Amino acid sequence: MFNILTLNKIAAIGTSRLGDNYAYGDDVQNPDAVLVRSAAMHDMQFEDNLLAIARAGAGTNNIPKDVCSEKGIVVFNTPGANANAVKELVIAGLLLSSRRVMEGADWAKTLKGNGDAVGKMVEKGKSQFVGPEIKGKTLGVIGLGAIGILVANCAVALGMDVIGFDPFMSVTNALKLNPAVKLMKSGEDVMVNCDYLTIHVPLTADTKDMVDKMKDGVRILNFSRDGLVNSTAVLEAVKSGKVAKYVTDFATDDIIGEENIICLPHLGASTPESEDNCAIMACDELKEYLENGNIVNSVNYPALSLARTNTENVRFCVMHKNVPELLKKVLSEVKGNVENMLSKSRGDYAYAIIDVAGGNPENAAAIAAIEGVIRVRAI
């Protein structure tokens, strides 16, 4: 029986996939794994039996990944599960940044009570809400992952010229990108050449306050992470006219209610479809890891999956520091006949799955005693 602690509401369509061998809920004690959305986990104490944390969403800034890596806790996320939901909101933000729709709607509310005169008042006052079309303008996209690609391709379909940059673009993602998207050599090349800018990157020391040199009159969209755009700097830029509009899914006190700034309450993934997709993916990842030791979509340990060809074999799942000769020491303690094995590293950490015919689960203790080994499971 596996115990799963849920720190946020997780869609039932996901938890229902766990099966009878799982107990889950927000009152579970000594959990083997945690399902979380946005709840902050940095101040939590993790018991030694905690094996994994699955974030039903892409961002993992609410999880102390370094601590988890040291304790052999796999952190999963669900890349792409909410990509379409975020893309749709970004496109809405793109239009809102141009057409002054929200300002016009707010003004129209003030006409309530004027009876038959409303029509004439509308015709007289609508000119103050004129805004440019996006067709033929240049959209810059920094970060061409699951969301950025969808946004770029959609913008092309809407008649925009699209330029983009991503230093880590995979071959798979490149093949998904519309050929009309022009790839630039740097993020700065994107920023100085676009009329509209949207950013889709994680928040790191390198990306914090990343928006800098821009064209005059640029319209900036931030539906990715708070901290990518410095709110104080963007407020000054908007007031000076350097930035024509700033639309963000991350409201901060200093920019709420300011003219030409639209703050939304982090609605990017707030669709029933997105919540279902994230819940399904997160639960499937946990189940596959807990039952078979396979890692898919981890942000702190390498992706590693090995099919179980013989369920009579003992499977040793070994997390260890990425240092020379350590795996050789592990194999010396496995005993039995190694029928299948995979090993992979990621930065300072490595993971091995070893299927042993005639293996003894009790050998896990000897493996765990090897210096550099972080965690061992015998399945």
Coordinates of N, CA and C in Angstrom, one line a residue, residues 96 102 222-223 231 234 246-258 260-267:
L96 N -5.5 41.7 -26.0 CA -5.8 42.7 -25.0 C -4.7 43.8 -25.0
M102 N -10.3 45.8 -22.6 CA -10.6 45.8 -21.2 C -11.0 47.3 -20.7
N222 N 3.9 38.5 -20.0 CA 4.5 37.6 -19.1 C 3.5 36.7 -18.5
F223 N 3.4 35.5 -19.1 CA 2.5 34.5 -18.6 C 3.4 33.3 -18.1
S231 N 9.1 44.4 -11.9 CA 7.8 45.2 -11.9 C 8.1 46.7 -11.7
V234 N 9.4 47.9 -15.2 CA 8.4 47.9 -16.2 C 7.3 49.0 -16.0
Y246 N 1.8 46.4 -20.7 CA 2.3 45.2 -20.1 C 1.2 44.4 -19.6
V247 N 1.1 43.1 -20.0 CA 0.1 42.2 -19.6 C 0.7 41.0 -18.9
T248 N 0.3 40.7 -17.7 CA 0.9 39.6 -16.9 C -0.1 38.8 -16.2
D249 N 0.3 37.6 -16.0 CA -0.5 36.6 -15.1 C -0.1 36.6 -13.7
F250 N 0.9 37.6 -13.4 CA 1.4 37.6 -12.0 C 1.3 39.0 -11.5
A251 N 0.2 39.2 -10.7 CA 0.0 40.6 -10.2 C 0.9 40.8 -9.0
T252 N 1.4 42.1 -8.9 CA 2.1 42.5 -7.7 C 1.5 43.9 -7.3
D253 N 1.6 44.2 -6.1 CA 0.9 45.4 -5.5 C 1.3 46.7 -6.3
D254 N 2.5 46.8 -6.7 CA 3.0 48.1 -7.3 C 2.4 48.3 -8.7
I255 N 2.0 47.3 -9.4 CA 1.5 47.5 -10.8 C 0.0 47.3 -10.9
I256 N -0.7 46.8 -9.9 CA -2.1 46.6 -10.0 C -2.8 48.0 -10.1
G257 N -3.7 48.1 -11.1 CA -4.5 49.3 -11.3 C -3.8 50.4 -12.0
E258 N -2.5 50.2 -12.5 CA -1.8 51.2 -13.2 C -2.2 51.2 -14.7
N260 N -2.3 51.2 -18.5 CA -1.6 50.4 -19.5 C -0.9 49.2 -19.0
I261 N -1.3 48.7 -17.8 CA -0.8 47.5 -17.2 C -2.1 46.6 -16.9
I262 N -2.1 45.4 -17.4 CA -3.2 44.5 -17.2 C -2.7 43.3 -16.3
C263 N -3.2 43.2 -15.1 CA -2.8 42.1 -14.2 C -3.9 41.1 -14.2
L264 N -3.6 39.8 -14.4 CA -4.6 38.7 -14.3 C -4.2 37.8 -13.1
P265 N -5.1 37.2 -12.5 CA -4.8 36.4 -11.3 C -4.4 35.0 -11.6
H266 N -3.2 34.9 -12.3 CA -2.6 33.6 -12.6 C -3.6 32.5 -13.1
L267 N -4.2 32.9 -14.3 CA -5.2 32.0 -14.9 C -4.7 31.0 -15.9

